Short mmCIF file of C-alpha atoms in Angstrom, two decimals:
data_model
loop_
_atom_site.label_atom_id
_atom_site.label_comp_id
_atom_site.label_asym_id
_atom_site.label_seq_id
_atom_site.Cartn_x
_atom_site.Cartn_y
_atom_site.Cartn_z
CA MET A 522 65.72 112.74 83.47
CA ASN A 523 61.63 111.91 83.71
CA LEU A 524 61.64 108.31 83.01
CA LEU A 525 58.66 105.91 82.45
CA VAL A 526 59.14 102.54 83.36
CA ILE A 527 57.10 99.67 82.32
CA ASN A 528 57.34 96.35 84.27
CA PHE A 529 55.23 93.24 85.08
CA GLU A 530 54.88 94.09 89.01
CA MET A 531 55.75 96.16 91.97
CA ASN A 532 55.91 93.47 94.61
CA PRO A 533 59.01 93.09 96.97
CA SER A 534 57.65 89.57 98.15
CA SER A 535 57.38 88.28 94.56
CA GLN A 536 59.67 85.18 94.57
CA VAL A 537 60.71 85.88 90.75
CA LEU A 538 60.09 89.66 90.07
CA SER A 539 60.95 91.29 93.37
CA TRP A 540 63.98 92.66 91.53
CA GLN A 541 61.81 94.95 89.50
CA VAL A 542 61.22 96.90 92.66
CA GLN A 543 64.56 97.31 93.49
CA VAL A 544 65.41 98.38 89.70
CA ALA A 545 62.81 100.92 89.88
CA GLU A 546 63.84 102.48 93.18
CA ALA A 547 67.62 102.36 91.92
CA LEU A 548 66.42 104.53 88.95
CA ALA A 549 64.35 106.77 91.02
CA GLU A 550 67.26 107.60 93.07
CA ARG A 551 69.26 108.89 89.95
CA CYS A 552 66.48 110.44 87.95
CA ASP A 553 64.17 113.46 88.64
CA THR A 554 61.28 111.50 88.60
CA VAL A 555 60.59 107.79 87.64
CA LEU A 556 56.69 107.02 86.60
CA VAL A 557 56.36 103.06 86.78
CA LEU A 558 53.52 101.79 84.63
CA THR A 559 52.74 97.99 85.97
CA HIS A 560 50.29 95.33 86.00
CA HIS A 561 50.26 94.78 89.96
CA ALA A 562 51.36 96.95 92.73
CA SER A 563 51.30 95.15 96.14
CA GLN A 564 51.82 98.43 98.09
CA HIS A 565 52.16 102.03 98.31
CA PHE A 566 55.85 103.03 97.40
CA SER A 567 57.18 106.15 99.36
CA THR A 568 60.45 106.26 97.68
CA PRO A 569 61.30 110.03 96.76
CA GLY A 570 60.56 110.95 92.97
CA LEU A 571 58.72 107.36 92.47
CA THR A 572 55.00 107.32 91.19
CA VAL A 573 53.70 103.75 90.61
CA LYS A 574 50.53 103.47 88.59
CA THR A 575 48.71 100.09 87.32
CA PHE A 576 47.55 99.46 83.86
CA PRO A 577 43.60 99.97 83.42
CA ARG A 578 42.45 96.07 83.40
CA TRP A 579 39.34 96.33 81.32
CA PRO A 580 41.30 96.57 77.93
CA GLN A 581 43.28 93.34 78.93
CA ARG A 582 40.30 91.48 79.99
CA ALA A 583 38.30 89.16 77.28
CA PRO A 584 36.41 90.19 75.28
CA PHE A 585 37.59 93.45 75.22
CA ARG A 586 41.55 92.22 74.41
CA TRP A 587 40.19 89.95 71.64
CA VAL A 588 39.11 92.98 69.59
CA GLY A 589 42.23 94.97 70.45
CA ALA A 590 41.26 97.10 73.07
CA ARG A 591 44.62 97.23 74.68
CA TYR A 592 45.73 99.54 71.81
CA LEU A 593 43.36 101.96 73.33
CA LEU A 594 45.64 102.56 76.04
CA ASN A 595 47.85 104.55 73.77
CA LEU A 596 45.73 107.43 74.80
CA TYR A 597 46.19 106.79 78.47
CA VAL A 598 49.78 106.70 77.83
CA LEU A 599 50.02 109.73 76.02
CA ILE A 600 48.46 111.58 78.73
CA LEU A 601 50.69 110.37 81.07
CA LEU A 602 53.70 111.20 78.93
CA VAL A 603 52.58 114.91 78.78
CA ARG A 604 51.45 115.16 82.12
CA HIS A 605 54.74 113.73 83.78
CA ARG A 606 57.06 115.24 81.14
CA ILE A 607 58.47 111.96 80.09
CA ASP A 608 61.90 112.18 78.45
CA ALA A 609 62.43 108.48 77.98
CA CYS A 610 60.86 104.86 78.58
CA PHE A 611 62.59 101.75 80.08
CA ILE A 612 60.74 98.65 79.45
CA HIS A 613 61.70 96.10 82.04
CA MET A 614 61.11 92.49 80.28
CA ASN A 615 57.62 93.22 79.72
CA PHE A 616 58.39 93.67 75.90
CA GLY A 617 54.78 93.29 74.40
CA TRP A 618 54.16 96.89 75.63
CA ALA A 619 56.74 97.98 73.13
CA ASN A 620 54.71 96.91 70.12
CA ILE A 621 51.13 98.04 71.74
CA LEU A 622 52.25 101.41 72.95
CA TRP A 623 54.61 102.46 70.21
CA PRO A 624 52.23 104.90 68.43
CA ALA A 625 52.25 106.89 71.63
CA PHE A 626 55.93 106.70 72.02
CA ARG A 627 56.36 107.83 68.23
CA ILE A 628 53.94 110.65 68.79
CA ARG A 629 55.89 112.04 71.39
CA HIS A 630 59.24 110.91 70.09
CA ILE A 631 60.11 109.17 73.12
CA PRO A 632 63.02 106.80 73.16
CA VAL A 633 62.51 103.38 74.40
CA GLY A 634 65.10 101.08 76.06
CA LEU A 635 64.23 97.37 76.35
CA TRP A 636 65.62 94.95 79.08
CA TYR A 637 65.78 91.33 77.77
CA ALA A 638 67.70 88.74 78.84
CA HIS A 639 66.42 85.22 77.81
CA GLY A 640 67.54 82.82 75.20
CA SER A 641 64.34 82.46 73.36
CA ILE A 642 63.40 84.74 70.47
CA THR A 643 59.83 85.07 69.06
CA ARG A 644 58.13 87.26 66.46
CA ASP A 645 56.85 89.67 69.03
CA LEU A 646 60.16 90.30 70.16
CA GLU A 647 61.59 90.59 66.69
CA ARG A 648 58.68 93.33 66.34
CA ALA A 649 59.56 94.95 69.68
CA HIS A 650 63.27 95.07 68.67
CA ASP A 651 62.54 96.96 65.66
CA ARG A 652 60.53 99.63 67.44
CA VAL A 653 62.78 100.24 70.24
CA SER A 654 65.83 102.67 70.57
CA THR A 655 68.13 100.14 72.66
CA VAL A 656 68.18 96.74 73.81
CA LEU A 657 69.87 96.14 77.18
CA THR A 658 70.66 92.37 78.13
CA SER A 659 72.80 90.72 80.70
CA THR A 660 75.16 88.58 78.26
CA ALA A 661 75.61 87.95 74.67
CA GLU A 662 73.55 84.94 75.04
CA GLY A 663 70.65 86.79 76.73
CA PHE A 664 69.72 88.71 73.28
CA ARG A 665 70.29 86.44 70.51
CA LEU A 666 69.29 88.90 67.55
CA PRO A 667 72.38 90.21 65.74
CA SER A 668 71.69 94.13 66.10
CA SER A 669 73.72 97.21 66.37
CA LYS A 670 71.07 98.34 69.14
CA VAL A 671 72.04 95.70 71.86
CA ARG A 672 74.33 96.73 74.53
CA VAL A 673 75.47 94.02 77.39
CA ILE A 674 75.03 95.61 80.93
CA GLY A 675 75.07 92.62 83.16
CA GLN A 676 72.66 91.75 86.00
CA ALA A 677 71.26 93.83 88.63
CA ILE A 678 72.28 92.07 92.02
CA ASP A 679 71.50 93.81 95.38
CA LEU A 680 75.28 93.72 96.91
CA GLY A 681 73.59 95.13 99.96
CA MET A 682 71.63 91.99 100.79
CA PHE A 683 73.83 89.27 98.94
CA HIS A 684 77.17 90.05 100.37
CA LEU A 685 80.12 88.00 102.25
CA ARG A 686 79.35 87.93 106.02
CA PRO A 687 81.84 87.07 108.51
CA GLY A 688 82.54 83.42 109.80
CA PRO A 689 84.23 80.49 108.78
CA SER A 690 83.44 78.97 105.27
CA PRO A 691 81.18 76.14 105.33
CA THR A 692 81.90 72.66 105.31
CA HIS A 693 80.03 69.49 103.60
CA GLU A 694 78.93 68.50 107.18
CA GLY A 695 76.32 71.00 107.10
CA ALA A 696 72.86 70.06 107.51
CA HIS A 697 71.87 70.99 103.75
CA ASN A 698 75.14 71.63 101.94
CA ILE A 699 73.37 71.56 98.40
CA VAL A 700 70.75 74.27 97.70
CA PHE A 701 68.67 75.07 94.57
CA VAL A 702 67.05 78.51 94.64
CA GLY A 703 64.45 79.55 91.89
CA ARG A 704 61.18 78.99 90.08
CA ILE A 705 59.90 75.10 90.12
CA SER A 706 59.68 74.94 86.25
CA ARG A 707 60.66 72.39 83.66
CA ARG A 708 63.42 74.98 82.34
CA LYS A 709 65.01 74.44 85.34
CA ARG A 710 65.52 70.71 85.15
CA ILE A 711 65.10 69.88 89.00
CA GLU A 712 64.71 66.18 87.96
CA ARG A 713 68.45 65.92 87.10
CA LEU A 714 69.17 67.30 90.59
CA ILE A 715 66.92 64.98 91.79
CA ALA A 716 68.71 62.00 90.18
CA ILE A 717 72.11 63.04 91.63
CA ALA A 718 70.68 63.10 95.05
CA ASP A 719 69.38 59.45 94.54
CA SER A 720 72.75 58.60 93.35
CA LEU A 721 74.11 59.98 96.53
CA LYS A 722 71.56 58.77 98.70
CA GLU A 723 73.57 55.87 100.15
CA SER A 724 76.71 57.59 100.37
CA GLY A 725 75.57 60.24 103.12
CA THR A 726 77.72 62.77 101.59
CA ALA A 727 74.99 65.34 100.76
CA ARG A 728 71.59 66.83 101.46
CA PHE A 729 69.73 68.78 99.26
CA LEU A 730 67.51 71.79 99.83
CA ILE A 731 65.05 73.07 97.02
CA VAL A 732 63.68 76.80 97.73
CA GLY A 733 60.91 78.19 95.43
CA GLY A 734 57.73 77.23 94.29
CA PRO A 735 55.74 77.07 90.97
CA ILE A 736 53.89 79.88 89.35
CA THR A 737 52.26 78.48 86.32
CA GLY A 738 49.84 75.64 85.74
CA ASP A 739 52.37 73.49 84.26
CA ASP A 740 54.75 74.50 86.90
CA SER A 741 52.48 73.37 89.45
CA ASN A 742 52.09 69.96 87.61
CA TYR A 743 55.81 69.55 87.59
CA HIS A 744 56.07 70.33 90.92
CA GLN A 745 53.79 67.32 91.78
CA GLU A 746 55.73 65.06 89.35
CA LEU A 747 58.84 65.85 91.48
CA LEU A 748 57.14 65.28 94.80
CA ALA A 749 55.90 62.05 93.79
CA HIS A 750 59.21 60.79 92.33
CA VAL A 751 60.80 61.68 95.47
CA THR A 752 58.58 59.84 97.52
CA ARG A 753 58.78 56.70 95.27
CA ARG A 754 62.53 56.57 95.57
CA GLY A 755 62.62 57.29 99.14
CA LEU A 756 64.51 60.53 99.08
CA GLY A 757 62.91 62.18 101.72
CA SER A 758 65.57 61.96 104.06
CA VAL A 759 68.10 63.81 102.01
CA LEU A 760 65.99 66.17 99.92
CA GLU A 761 63.43 68.58 101.09
CA PHE A 762 61.24 71.39 99.19
CA THR A 763 60.66 74.37 101.19
CA GLY A 764 58.44 76.74 98.84
CA PRO A 765 59.42 80.17 98.58
CA ILE A 766 61.28 82.05 101.41
CA ASP A 767 62.14 85.68 101.83
CA ARG A 768 65.24 87.30 100.10
CA ASP A 769 67.09 87.71 103.46
CA SER A 770 66.56 83.94 104.31
CA VAL A 771 68.00 83.10 101.00
CA ALA A 772 71.08 85.23 101.56
CA ARG A 773 71.80 83.41 104.67
CA LEU A 774 71.18 79.98 103.20
CA TYR A 775 74.14 80.79 100.92
CA ASP A 776 76.15 81.53 103.98
CA SER A 777 75.67 78.05 105.17
CA ALA A 778 75.72 75.98 102.07
CA CYS A 779 78.63 74.48 100.59
CA LEU A 780 77.15 74.60 96.65
CA HIS A 781 74.36 76.01 95.02
CA ILE A 782 73.29 73.97 91.84
CA ASN A 783 71.59 75.39 88.87
CA LEU A 784 70.85 73.15 85.67
CA GLY A 785 68.44 75.39 84.01
CA ASP A 786 68.37 75.77 80.21
CA THR A 787 67.06 79.42 80.15
CA GLY A 788 70.12 80.26 77.90
CA SER A 789 70.74 83.56 80.00
CA MET A 790 72.16 84.67 83.61
CA ASP A 791 69.93 83.07 86.39
CA LYS A 792 70.14 85.76 89.06
CA THR A 793 70.13 83.11 91.81
CA VAL A 794 73.66 81.65 90.73
CA LEU A 795 75.34 85.40 90.87
CA GLU A 796 73.14 85.81 94.18
CA ALA A 797 75.07 82.72 95.67
CA LEU A 798 78.35 83.76 94.15
CA SER A 799 78.18 87.08 95.60
CA CYS A 800 77.71 85.69 99.35
CA GLY A 801 80.89 83.37 98.52
CA CYS A 802 78.98 80.34 97.81
CA PRO A 803 80.46 77.86 95.10
CA VAL A 804 78.19 76.92 92.10
CA ILE A 805 77.57 74.35 89.57
CA THR A 806 75.72 75.35 86.53
CA SER A 807 75.15 73.95 83.14
CA ASN A 808 74.04 77.36 81.69
CA PRO A 809 76.48 78.46 79.03
CA ALA A 810 75.90 82.10 79.75
CA PHE A 811 78.14 81.79 82.70
CA THR A 812 80.89 80.39 80.64
CA ASP A 813 82.98 83.61 80.32
CA LEU A 814 82.33 84.71 84.15
CA LEU A 815 83.32 81.42 85.50
CA VAL A 816 86.52 80.71 83.00
CA ASP A 817 88.74 80.58 86.17
CA PHE A 818 86.58 78.11 87.84
CA PRO A 819 86.14 75.24 85.46
CA GLU A 820 84.82 72.93 88.14
CA MET A 821 81.98 74.95 88.53
CA THR A 822 80.81 74.59 84.79
CA LEU A 823 78.79 71.26 84.28
CA LEU A 824 79.17 70.73 80.53
CA ASP A 825 76.63 67.83 80.23
CA PRO A 826 73.91 67.82 82.69
CA ASP A 827 72.60 64.46 81.02
CA ASP A 828 75.67 62.49 82.00
CA LEU A 829 74.58 61.59 85.38
CA ASP A 830 77.81 59.77 86.38
CA SER A 831 80.16 62.81 85.58
CA SER A 832 77.60 65.02 87.39
CA VAL A 833 77.62 63.25 90.32
CA GLN A 834 81.60 62.77 90.56
CA GLN A 835 81.65 66.64 89.98
CA VAL A 836 79.35 67.29 92.84
CA ILE A 837 81.34 64.84 95.14
CA SER A 838 84.60 66.80 94.25
CA MET A 839 82.88 70.47 94.94
CA LEU A 840 81.74 69.10 98.21
CA THR A 841 85.11 67.71 99.29
CA HIS A 842 86.74 70.99 98.11
CA CYS A 843 84.34 73.56 99.18
CA HIS A 844 86.04 74.99 101.83
CA HIS A 845 89.09 75.91 100.16
CA CYS A 846 87.14 78.11 97.67
CA ASP A 847 88.22 81.75 97.96
CA ARG A 848 84.82 83.21 98.82
CA ARG A 849 86.06 86.83 98.31
CA LYS A 850 87.14 85.90 94.89
CA LEU A 851 83.76 84.62 94.08
CA HIS A 852 81.94 87.72 95.46
CA THR A 853 84.09 89.93 93.55
CA LEU A 854 83.10 87.90 90.30
CA VAL A 855 80.05 89.69 90.74
CA SER A 856 80.48 92.69 92.43
CA GLN A 857 82.78 94.21 89.63
CA THR A 858 80.17 93.84 86.99
CA HIS A 859 76.77 92.84 88.34
CA GLY A 860 75.91 95.10 91.09
CA LEU A 861 72.31 97.07 91.12
CA ALA A 862 73.64 100.60 91.18
CA GLU A 863 76.02 100.00 88.07
CA TYR A 864 73.18 98.59 86.38
CA ALA A 865 70.93 101.62 87.11
CA ASP A 866 73.95 103.77 85.70
CA LYS A 867 74.15 101.82 82.73
CA ILE A 868 70.51 101.83 81.76
CA LEU A 869 70.73 105.95 82.06
CA GLN A 870 73.97 106.07 80.12
CA ALA A 871 72.33 104.09 77.39
CA PHE A 872 69.78 106.83 76.74
CA GLN A 873 72.45 109.55 77.37
CA GLU A 874 74.73 107.90 74.75
CA GLY A 875 71.81 108.06 72.52
CA ALA A 876 70.69 111.55 72.81
CA PRO A 877 71.85 113.23 69.75
CA SER A 878 69.93 110.64 67.71
CA ASN A 879 67.02 110.35 69.80
CA GLY A 880 66.20 113.93 70.78
CA LEU A 881 67.36 113.85 74.15
CA ALA A 882 70.39 116.13 74.19
CA GLY A 883 70.89 117.98 77.43
CA ILE A 884 69.09 115.35 79.48
#
């Protein structure tokens, strides 16, 4: 198969989207060729069979985009489809291009698979759903439009990076025994984590490490609000913001932490929770997307993050018993269904199973 991949960026150092590089490279290992069309590429990629191109920028800039210049990119993409003999297209998160480029895909009879794993539904997403062949998502909560096109394939966790390492289980006496890893965003509800830290401040039972940084302007405003609140409440001795760190450092952090807390309301599987579990680190999450995965670990599911008293008691209980957790069993929760290799296989399988109706027979 010759596959076109459309994503946001190819940047291994991205604090949010580095996994788009991993997915593209995993697909390249399984296809004859993979052509990636992206907005930003941070480096040259030498992966065999992988070619990376960036979208022409001028049609996406004002004032050209105001008059629909992005639709002129259909001609550019048509040339790429022919030149690279593209058989299928996988749009990784960047669903707007399913609407803009559908004329080019239709002319060439190219089946399009769309990855979307988020709780929100917009009119543009509904249009994209109508124009693609298949929608791939992490859980049933990740795509909430009822549709026969939807296939649940799990997440893409790099098990080579996030895995069990030899050594004793961590205890609640660690330097930073509670961690949050992720984007600094209002949807992550980090203020609730700070409230828990405030409640535990005098007890000395917990220290918190918040890893990640803001991306948007509102994220930056939120970050400043959080820092100011930490200062007002005198929490500097029990709570620290580190900013983004590299993936290898994140994996080592999970090795030493007792607990990863994620109170986001994204409505889909946050990859950081799965990465923590894959390293054998216990979690507490309020995200309903993890209900089925954690059905055998009810102590890790926080039903009401707004109930501060019960949240604090749950954290204390987890810290007390974290060294009793079966780290291998936590890793297995992820390795069985959410590995990067299996994820790439399932993407290609979705195209192959649709071959008779999409003109892909024999690929």
